[in-house]
Every structure is written in structure tokens, then in C-alpha cells.
Amino acid sequence: MIKVNGRQFPWEENLTIKKLLEKKNYTFPNLVVKINEKVIDPENFEVAVIADGDDVKVIHLITGG
Amino acid sequence: MIRKVLTEFSYVPAKLDRGYVNKTLYINVSDYKISEKPVTEMVKEKFIGGRGFGLWYLWNAVTPETKWDDSENEIIVSPGPVGGITQYPGAGKSLVVSLSPTTGTVVDSNVGGHFGPLLKFSGWDALEVQGKSEQDVVIFIDGNAGLVRIESLPELANDSHLLVEQLTDYYACNEEDKRSISIISAGSAADHTLIGMLNFSFYDSRRKAIRLKQAGRGGIGSVLRNKHIKAIVVKFAGVKGNLNNPADFNKIAKTGIKLHKEIKNGDDKQCQMRVRGTTYLVKIMNDYDLLPTYNFKYGSHSDGEKITAPHWVERFDLGKADGCWYGCTLSCCKVVGDFVLKTGPYQGQRVIMDAPEYETIAGVGSNCGIFDIDYIMECNFYCDTYGVDTISFGTLTAFLMECYENGILDQEKTGGLELKFGNGVAVLELLHQMSRGEGFGKIAGLGIRKCKEYFVKEYHADIDFLNDIGMEAKGMEYAEYVSKESLVQQGGFGLANKGPQHDEAWLIFMDMVNNQLPTFEDKAEALHYFPMFRTWLGLVGLCKLPWNDIVPEDNNRTAEPNKIPEHVQNYVDLFNAMTGRNIDIDEMLRQSERVYNFQRVFNLKMGFGTREHDSIPYRSVGPVTVEEYQSRQDRYDNQLVELLAYNPEGKSTADKLQVLRNYREGQYQKLIDAVYQRRGWTEQGIPKIETLQALGIDLPEVIAVVKKHLA
């Protein structure tokens, strides 16, 4: 299991940020992503691999109006 | 054109000094009195400009007994000290303040376009219009000649798209001069409804067309027409980048260049505002179960894709500047270049129109169960030209549709309108009826709150059900976001001073998705900071979109990326560079807090503003109906287990609905407690005297109102 925004989420082999965003249907363009508090830049979403037990933050910036 | 000058007033147009002219223009259309008033240092210090000025002038104009349609009520337009600069994107906002026909208390509405800046360059920090004329009049302000006239022009059309064309042609000396003109108008439906809206025009010289931006919320268009004002025209030729005469022009230019570069380099990778405008939000909201459908019952729909950005972009006339004020490179206001109307009095005509924004698409589209972009454009055009707020109209119509589908309304009561979800033909006819002041359109035009009263009185409808599903608070119809899964957003809507508009706080992602606000203390802090910050934009004359619809590349490495710290610092820099003052972020927020608390006390003065007025319909909190619960049964069942240790197995949906409801309603009350405490208010929501003193807004007349409520 991993944590995504403080909530449990199933882990799988070769789970990248990009795959995680797809699984969560996180389609919002302005995201701040951190793995264990380390910032991952958008150009690395495809290659940044999440390990079992990692604490992932996918911070959606404010939108609307 | 036949014209009769009713009165004329000459003045010497003053130059601006550090963002202010230090004068406001007062016009009374009852007795055709026109005068100028000085802006005192106290007013600048405590109210800054824009919404702050509007609130202060209205406070002094009305008594607790004043109603929206009394001649004492005013419409105040003010652009703020930073407004009108051309170096920083989104600097053309005008703030409009009045007593609202639907809420009964003070309302503010912000709008883009050229009016506010041209008013300022004509020599006025604010325009204050009071009184009620016996005949339709046009107010004309010539900022170059130093002339204000009240005129009668009886041949003018009612609807905005025709009216602004007539007036622009009439007052412009030539084609080039059309850029010098901006007009405030409403339309025929504003004559007959309480949800009237104001159009603010500007001339698009690239397309040789007049464009319309809207001050939609709160029914101020109805106030304008109740005063028998057909239009307010400002004319000023000679816009340049330094007319605000800032203390430090180079700092403003440098701050602007930084943001222009961000937009150039980042927009394509981020929200693509320059191509899609706010339509990009439709897919996002549908994906996150936040797009209102069927009167906010649900947050997504399988047909949602049909009204997403790519379909709009196909219809946009792109490649020309789309900023609503000079220098806005974020350029979100899109245009549909060639649209043929299919219904109504202008059926068959080809029009160029400002494209629907997200709120309109969601309001008149998905929330009414209609996923047809041609219908949405038609509805958008007619709302604009008739002077109807698309948000109120959309939310109201969705409510009427749910009433219809529940048998509260039928074709006999609606005069033949089959107001089922999905029936765009009926919606358009309802809108046309509003413009004619006929039939069921006239009843609907009262807005949700008064419709509820009417349906109970005339049709013996169940008031509890209507209160649950009628998406209004304080008498204003909700903006178009589903707030059920975000307690903080429920507060963002419910606690907003003017009613449930999202321009105070949009916190759904922070709360629901990011899980960043786990405690009531966290929630209350967010519901303090963001409304205060966003209020500030309306004090100085800036648009919210360049704050967070584009972010710096390194924003993700800041401690609080949601605040976009670099942009907040930009605003501090802009204010200081304009005014020569030296505020920091804390003082910026205090400036807002002063005005925000003043507005809360203004509500108290008008008989509103206490805890019961911050209540919200249950539809915005949780599922009202069995079908609503069952549509997301796993989500709700899991919540019952996780949050309440309640075993849903074997329980009826009605039982589960009630348990969930008791919990969620209790949470909302706890949220209110926490927010009031954070804001320095009593348990009844009244600002404490020590709070007002600490903020420096303890004016004797303010304290007197508060003391009355504390007693």
C-alpha cells in the first residue's frame, strides 16, 4: 500500500506518477506532486517510480471562478 | 436620433495621482442633480477602492429600511487604484455595489471590460448613481470634454446587443473613436425579473465588434432598469500605459513583464486559457464529480464530454486578442464569430457573441440536463442581451425542472412549458417570457427564494423539500460547483457575505481531493485566508484569473503552493508601486479584513448577517433524495462506516440518508463555529468590537450597529 494525500491506495510494481494520476483520474493540469516530501517536476511524472509504502502528495491547486 | 438633454454638468477632468483621482461623481436621476465629492484620506485608507468604495458610499446612502427599489438605493461603480494599468494582466475590473433585489442586502459584483478604467481616466474614482427617473434616461460622461449629461434618447432599443451598438455609433466621432466608449446596460428581461444583470461593453477593434462582459450577480441589472436608466456611457480617448501616474512605473512594468513571460512559457502546459478560456473547467469538474447536473443532484454525466473545451474551441474565433482590457495576455474572453440564432425575436440573425464561460455552460447546460453547445450559446446570447444573470438563470431553471419532475409544477401551472430536465426548447421559451414579462417567466424571474414562497402559497408545495433542493442562500442562486463532498466549500458558499458565489473561496480541491484541511482549525484558517485574499483583488481592481490560472514554474517548491506566493508578492509590489505606500502581505490581508468585516456589519445594518443567514440548502451538503444516495451508494455507505461506525447493511436508504444528514448538518454547524471564532466573531456571527478595533474599522456608526446586535 501507499498513501496518496493521506489515504491508503494499493501499490503495484512499476507504479509511476503518471500511472497513478491515470488510476485516480487526476486530470487537473496544475498539480504539485511529492513523493516522501520530495517534489517531482511534471516532466518526470512518466519516470518517477513509486515504491511500496511511499507517501505521495498530489496537490491540486485552487481553481474555479 | 431624437435626443433631449435633461441636464448638463461641467467639470475639470483631474489627472490621477498614484492610482487615485481623489474625486467621485454623484448623479441623482430623480432630480437630475450631478455633483462631485472629494475622496478623503480616511476613505482611501480604510476602503482602498473598488468594492470598498462601493460599500462605503452605499452605507452612507441607505438606511436599514431602504429596499432595493427605493430611490435611495444606489449603483456604485469603482475600478480601484491599480485598475486601468496596462502592464499587468487582468487590470480592467470594475466593482459594482448595490442593494440586491434577490437578497435584500448589499451585493458586490465584479466585471471586466473598459468602463472602470475609462471612468477613472475621465477623472472619477467612483460613480455613484442614486434616485429613480420618471422616464428612461442615458447618463453620458465625456472624460475629455469634462462633461456629464443626463439625456433622453427615446428611440433606443431595449436589448443590450442592439442598444450598445446604437449608443457606440451615436457617441463615437468615427470608427477609431469607438475604442473610447464603454457602456453599462441591462436588457428587456431586467425590466421584468429580479435577476437582471449589467453588461459592460468594450469595442473590439480587431473584430470591429462591440463585446459585452457581465456584472452578473445579485440582480443589479434590475436595479438599473428600476431607476429607468437605459445606459451609462463613458467616453475617454487617449488611453496610455501611465495614466494612473504610479509612484514607481518601472516596478509595475517589471512585475508585469515577469507575469507575461510566465503566461507565454507556461499557459500551453497548464490551463491553456489563451485557447480555451474557462471552458477547460468543464472536463475537470466532470472528472472530479463536481459538475452540477440535474439541479446539483450529481457531479458528473456520461454526456459531459459533449460540452467540454474542444467542442468550444472549434467554434471560437481565435488568433485575435481576447483580453477584456489592454495588456491582458491571459486573454480568456473568447468569441464565437458567427452564430445564427434559432429562436426568439432575433431568430435567423447572425451575431458575433462573447462565448459562454464555464459557469454558463454548467448552469444553463449540465445543471439543466442539457449537453448541447448550440443551445448553450443561444441561451448565453439571450441572457446577455436581455440582461439576465446566467448563473442565477441556470440554477433557478434547474430548480424549476426538479419541481416539475416532482409534480410541484405541471404544464397548467407553467402555461404549457414542459420544464423537464433536458428540454432546451422550454428553457429558451422561459427566457423569452422573462424578456416579455409574460406568463410563467414572470414568476420564475423572482428567483428561487421567492419562487419557493409562491409555490408553497399557491400550489401548497412542501416547504421542507423546496428548501432542500432550492439552491439558494441569502436569496442568491448558487454558482455552479457541487459542494457535497467538501465541507469547506459548503462554508465557502454559505458564509460568503453576498451569497453563494465562488469568488470568496474555491477550496474543494484543497479539502476534498488534497485532504489538506483535516481539522476544523485548518478549515477555518482556509476560510479566513482565501476570502480575505480574494476580497483584496476587488478592492484594487484586479481579476482573479492571473492569480492562479497560471502559476510560476517553481511554484511547486514553495511552502504553500496553493497560495501562489510569488503572485501574492506581485500584488503587494503593484500596490506599493502604484500608491507609494509600503504594505506587506499581512497589511494586504488586513486591508481586506477591514472591508470584509465592514460588509458583514453592513448586512447586520440591513437586518441580515447573523448565523441563521449563513444556513444553506441540504442539497449543497449531501444527498436529498433516495436516487441521489443510491447513485453514489458505495461512497456514502463507506462514510457511514468510517466516520460514524454505523453499519449500513440491511438498512433502508431512507434510514441511511437520515443518519448521514444528521452527521453532515452537524459538521456544518461545527464549521461555522470554527470560522466565526477564527474571524473574531461571536457565536451568532457578529464581529466582536475588539475585532473591529484591532482592524481599525471601529467607526462610530459601525460600532453602533454592532452594539445593537450584541445587546
Coordinates of C-alpha atoms in Angstrom, one line a residue, chain B residues 287-521:
Chain B
D287 CA -14.0 14.2 -14.0
Y288 CA -14.0 15.1 -10.3
D289 CA -17.7 14.7 -9.8
L290 CA -18.2 18.4 -9.3
L291 CA -20.0 19.5 -12.4
P292 CA -23.6 20.2 -11.4
T293 CA -26.2 18.1 -13.3
Y294 CA -29.9 17.9 -12.7
N295 CA -30.1 20.6 -10.2
F296 CA -26.9 19.7 -8.3
K297 CA -28.1 16.1 -7.7
Y298 CA -25.0 14.7 -9.3
G299 CA -21.5 15.9 -10.2
S300 CA -20.9 14.2 -13.5
H301 CA -22.7 12.9 -16.5
S302 CA -21.8 10.5 -19.3
D303 CA -22.7 13.2 -21.8
G304 CA -20.5 15.7 -20.1
E305 CA -17.8 15.3 -22.8
K306 CA -20.1 16.9 -25.3
I307 CA -19.8 20.3 -23.7
T308 CA -16.0 20.2 -22.9
A309 CA -13.4 22.6 -24.2
P310 CA -12.5 21.0 -27.6
H311 CA -16.1 21.5 -28.8
W312 CA -16.0 25.1 -27.8
V313 CA -12.6 25.8 -29.3
E314 CA -13.9 24.6 -32.7
R315 CA -16.4 27.4 -32.5
F316 CA -14.1 30.1 -31.2
D317 CA -12.8 32.9 -33.4
L318 CA -9.2 32.5 -32.2
G319 CA -6.0 34.3 -33.2
K320 CA -7.1 37.8 -32.2
A321 CA -6.5 39.5 -28.9
D322 CA -9.0 38.2 -26.3
G323 CA -8.2 40.3 -23.3
C324 CA -11.1 42.4 -21.9
W325 CA -8.6 45.2 -21.0
Y326 CA -5.4 46.2 -22.7
G327 CA -2.4 44.2 -21.7
C328 CA -4.1 41.0 -20.5
T329 CA -2.1 38.3 -22.2
L330 CA -4.0 35.6 -20.4
S331 CA -6.8 36.6 -22.8
C332 CA -9.6 34.3 -21.5
C333 CA -12.6 36.0 -23.0
K334 CA -13.4 34.1 -26.1
V335 CA -15.6 35.0 -29.1
V336 CA -17.9 33.0 -31.3
G337 CA -17.6 34.8 -34.5
D338 CA -20.6 33.7 -36.4
F339 CA -23.7 32.3 -34.7
V340 CA -27.2 32.1 -36.2
L341 CA -30.0 32.5 -33.7
K342 CA -32.7 29.9 -33.9
T343 CA -35.3 31.3 -31.6
G344 CA -36.8 34.4 -30.1
P345 CA -37.2 37.9 -31.6
Y346 CA -33.8 37.8 -33.3
Q347 CA -34.3 34.4 -34.9
G348 CA -32.3 34.0 -38.1
Q349 CA -29.9 36.8 -37.4
R350 CA -26.2 36.3 -37.5
V351 CA -24.4 37.5 -34.4
I352 CA -20.9 37.7 -33.0
M353 CA -21.0 36.9 -29.3
D354 CA -18.8 36.5 -26.3
A355 CA -18.6 32.8 -25.8
P356 CA -20.1 31.1 -22.7
E357 CA -17.9 30.9 -19.7
Y358 CA -17.7 27.7 -17.5
E359 CA -20.4 29.0 -15.2
T360 CA -22.8 29.5 -18.0
I361 CA -22.1 26.1 -19.6
A362 CA -22.6 24.4 -16.3
G363 CA -25.6 26.5 -15.3
V364 CA -27.8 26.5 -18.3
G365 CA -26.3 23.3 -19.7
S366 CA -25.4 20.4 -17.5
N367 CA -27.3 21.6 -14.4
C368 CA -30.5 21.6 -16.6
G369 CA -29.5 18.2 -18.1
I370 CA -28.7 19.7 -21.5
F371 CA -25.5 18.9 -23.2
D372 CA -25.9 20.8 -26.5
I373 CA -23.4 23.6 -27.2
D374 CA -25.7 25.3 -29.8
Y375 CA -28.4 25.5 -27.2
I376 CA -26.0 26.8 -24.6
M377 CA -24.7 29.5 -27.0
E378 CA -28.3 30.5 -27.8
C379 CA -29.2 30.7 -24.1
N380 CA -26.0 32.6 -23.4
F381 CA -26.7 35.2 -26.1
Y382 CA -30.2 35.8 -25.0
C383 CA -29.3 36.0 -21.3
D384 CA -26.7 38.6 -22.2
T385 CA -28.8 40.7 -24.5
Y386 CA -31.9 40.5 -22.2
G387 CA -29.8 41.4 -19.2
V388 CA -30.2 38.2 -17.2
D389 CA -27.5 36.6 -14.9
T390 CA -26.7 33.2 -16.5
I391 CA -25.7 31.7 -13.1
S392 CA -29.0 32.7 -11.4
F393 CA -30.9 31.7 -14.5
G394 CA -29.2 28.3 -14.8
T395 CA -29.6 27.4 -11.1
L396 CA -33.1 28.7 -11.0
T397 CA -34.2 26.8 -14.1
A398 CA -32.6 23.6 -12.8
F399 CA -34.7 24.1 -9.6
L400 CA -37.9 24.6 -11.6
M401 CA -37.1 21.5 -13.6
E402 CA -36.8 19.4 -10.4
C403 CA -40.1 20.9 -9.2
Y404 CA -41.7 20.0 -12.5
E405 CA -40.4 16.4 -12.4
N406 CA -41.8 16.1 -8.8
G407 CA -45.2 17.3 -9.7
I408 CA -45.0 20.6 -7.9
L409 CA -45.2 22.2 -11.3
D410 CA -47.1 21.0 -14.3
Q411 CA -48.0 22.3 -17.8
E412 CA -51.1 24.0 -16.4
K413 CA -49.0 26.0 -13.9
T414 CA -46.2 26.8 -16.4
G415 CA -48.6 27.8 -19.1
G416 CA -47.6 24.9 -21.3
L417 CA -43.9 24.8 -20.7
E418 CA -42.7 21.3 -20.3
L419 CA -39.9 22.0 -17.9
K420 CA -38.4 18.6 -17.8
F421 CA -34.6 18.2 -17.5
G422 CA -33.0 18.2 -20.9
N423 CA -35.7 20.3 -22.6
G424 CA -33.7 23.2 -24.0
V425 CA -36.7 24.4 -26.1
A426 CA -38.7 25.0 -22.9
V427 CA -35.8 26.8 -21.2
L428 CA -35.4 29.2 -24.1
E429 CA -39.1 29.9 -24.1
L430 CA -38.9 30.6 -20.4
L431 CA -36.2 33.1 -21.1
H432 CA -38.1 34.8 -23.8
Q433 CA -41.1 35.1 -21.5
M434 CA -38.9 36.8 -19.0
S435 CA -37.9 39.4 -21.6
R436 CA -41.6 40.0 -22.4
G437 CA -42.6 39.9 -18.8
E438 CA -45.2 37.3 -19.5
G439 CA -46.5 34.0 -18.2
F440 CA -44.5 31.7 -16.1
G441 CA -41.4 33.6 -17.0
K442 CA -42.5 36.4 -14.9
I443 CA -43.0 34.2 -11.8
A444 CA -39.7 32.4 -12.4
G445 CA -37.9 35.8 -12.7
L446 CA -38.5 36.3 -9.0
G447 CA -35.6 33.9 -8.3
I448 CA -35.6 30.7 -6.3
R449 CA -36.3 32.2 -2.8
K450 CA -39.4 34.0 -3.9
C451 CA -40.5 31.1 -6.1
K452 CA -40.4 28.8 -3.1
E453 CA -42.7 31.1 -1.2
Y454 CA -45.0 31.4 -4.2
F455 CA -45.2 27.6 -4.8
V456 CA -46.0 27.0 -1.1
K457 CA -48.7 29.7 -1.1
E458 CA -50.2 29.0 -4.5
Y459 CA -49.6 25.3 -5.0
H460 CA -49.3 24.0 -1.4
A461 CA -45.8 22.6 -2.1
D462 CA -43.8 21.0 0.7
I463 CA -41.6 23.8 2.0
D464 CA -39.1 21.4 3.5
F465 CA -38.5 19.7 0.2
L466 CA -38.2 23.1 -1.6
N467 CA -35.7 24.3 1.0
D468 CA -33.7 21.2 0.5
I469 CA -33.5 21.4 -3.3
G470 CA -33.7 25.1 -3.9
M471 CA -30.0 26.0 -4.4
E472 CA -30.0 29.5 -2.9
A473 CA -28.6 31.0 0.2
K474 CA -29.3 34.5 1.4
G475 CA -31.6 34.7 -1.6
M476 CA -28.9 34.3 -4.2
E477 CA -28.7 31.3 -6.5
Y478 CA -25.6 29.1 -6.2
A479 CA -22.7 29.2 -8.5
E480 CA -22.0 26.1 -10.5
Y481 CA -20.0 23.7 -8.3
V482 CA -21.1 20.6 -6.4
S483 CA -20.0 21.1 -2.8
K484 CA -21.4 17.9 -1.2
E485 CA -18.0 16.3 -0.6
S486 CA -16.2 19.4 0.6
L487 CA -17.4 20.8 3.9
V488 CA -15.0 23.7 3.4
Q489 CA -16.7 24.6 0.1
Q490 CA -20.1 24.4 1.8
G491 CA -18.7 27.1 4.1
G492 CA -17.2 28.9 1.2
F493 CA -20.7 29.3 -0.3
G494 CA -22.7 29.6 2.9
L495 CA -20.5 32.1 4.7
A496 CA -19.9 34.4 1.7
N497 CA -21.1 37.9 2.6
K498 CA -23.2 38.4 -0.5
G499 CA -24.4 34.9 -1.1
P500 CA -23.2 31.6 -2.6
Q501 CA -20.8 32.9 -5.2
H502 CA -17.3 31.3 -5.5
D503 CA -15.3 34.5 -5.7
E504 CA -14.7 34.4 -2.0
A505 CA -13.3 30.9 -1.7
W506 CA -13.0 27.9 -4.0
L507 CA -11.5 25.2 -1.8
I508 CA -12.9 21.9 -3.0
F509 CA -9.6 20.5 -4.1
M510 CA -7.7 21.6 -1.0
D511 CA -10.3 19.9 1.1
M512 CA -11.9 17.0 -0.8
V513 CA -9.0 15.9 -3.0
N514 CA -5.8 17.1 -1.4
N515 CA -7.0 16.3 2.2
Q516 CA -5.0 19.3 3.3
L517 CA -7.6 20.6 5.8
P518 CA -8.2 17.8 8.2
T519 CA -9.1 19.7 11.3
F520 CA -11.7 22.4 11.9
E521 CA -8.9 24.7 12.7

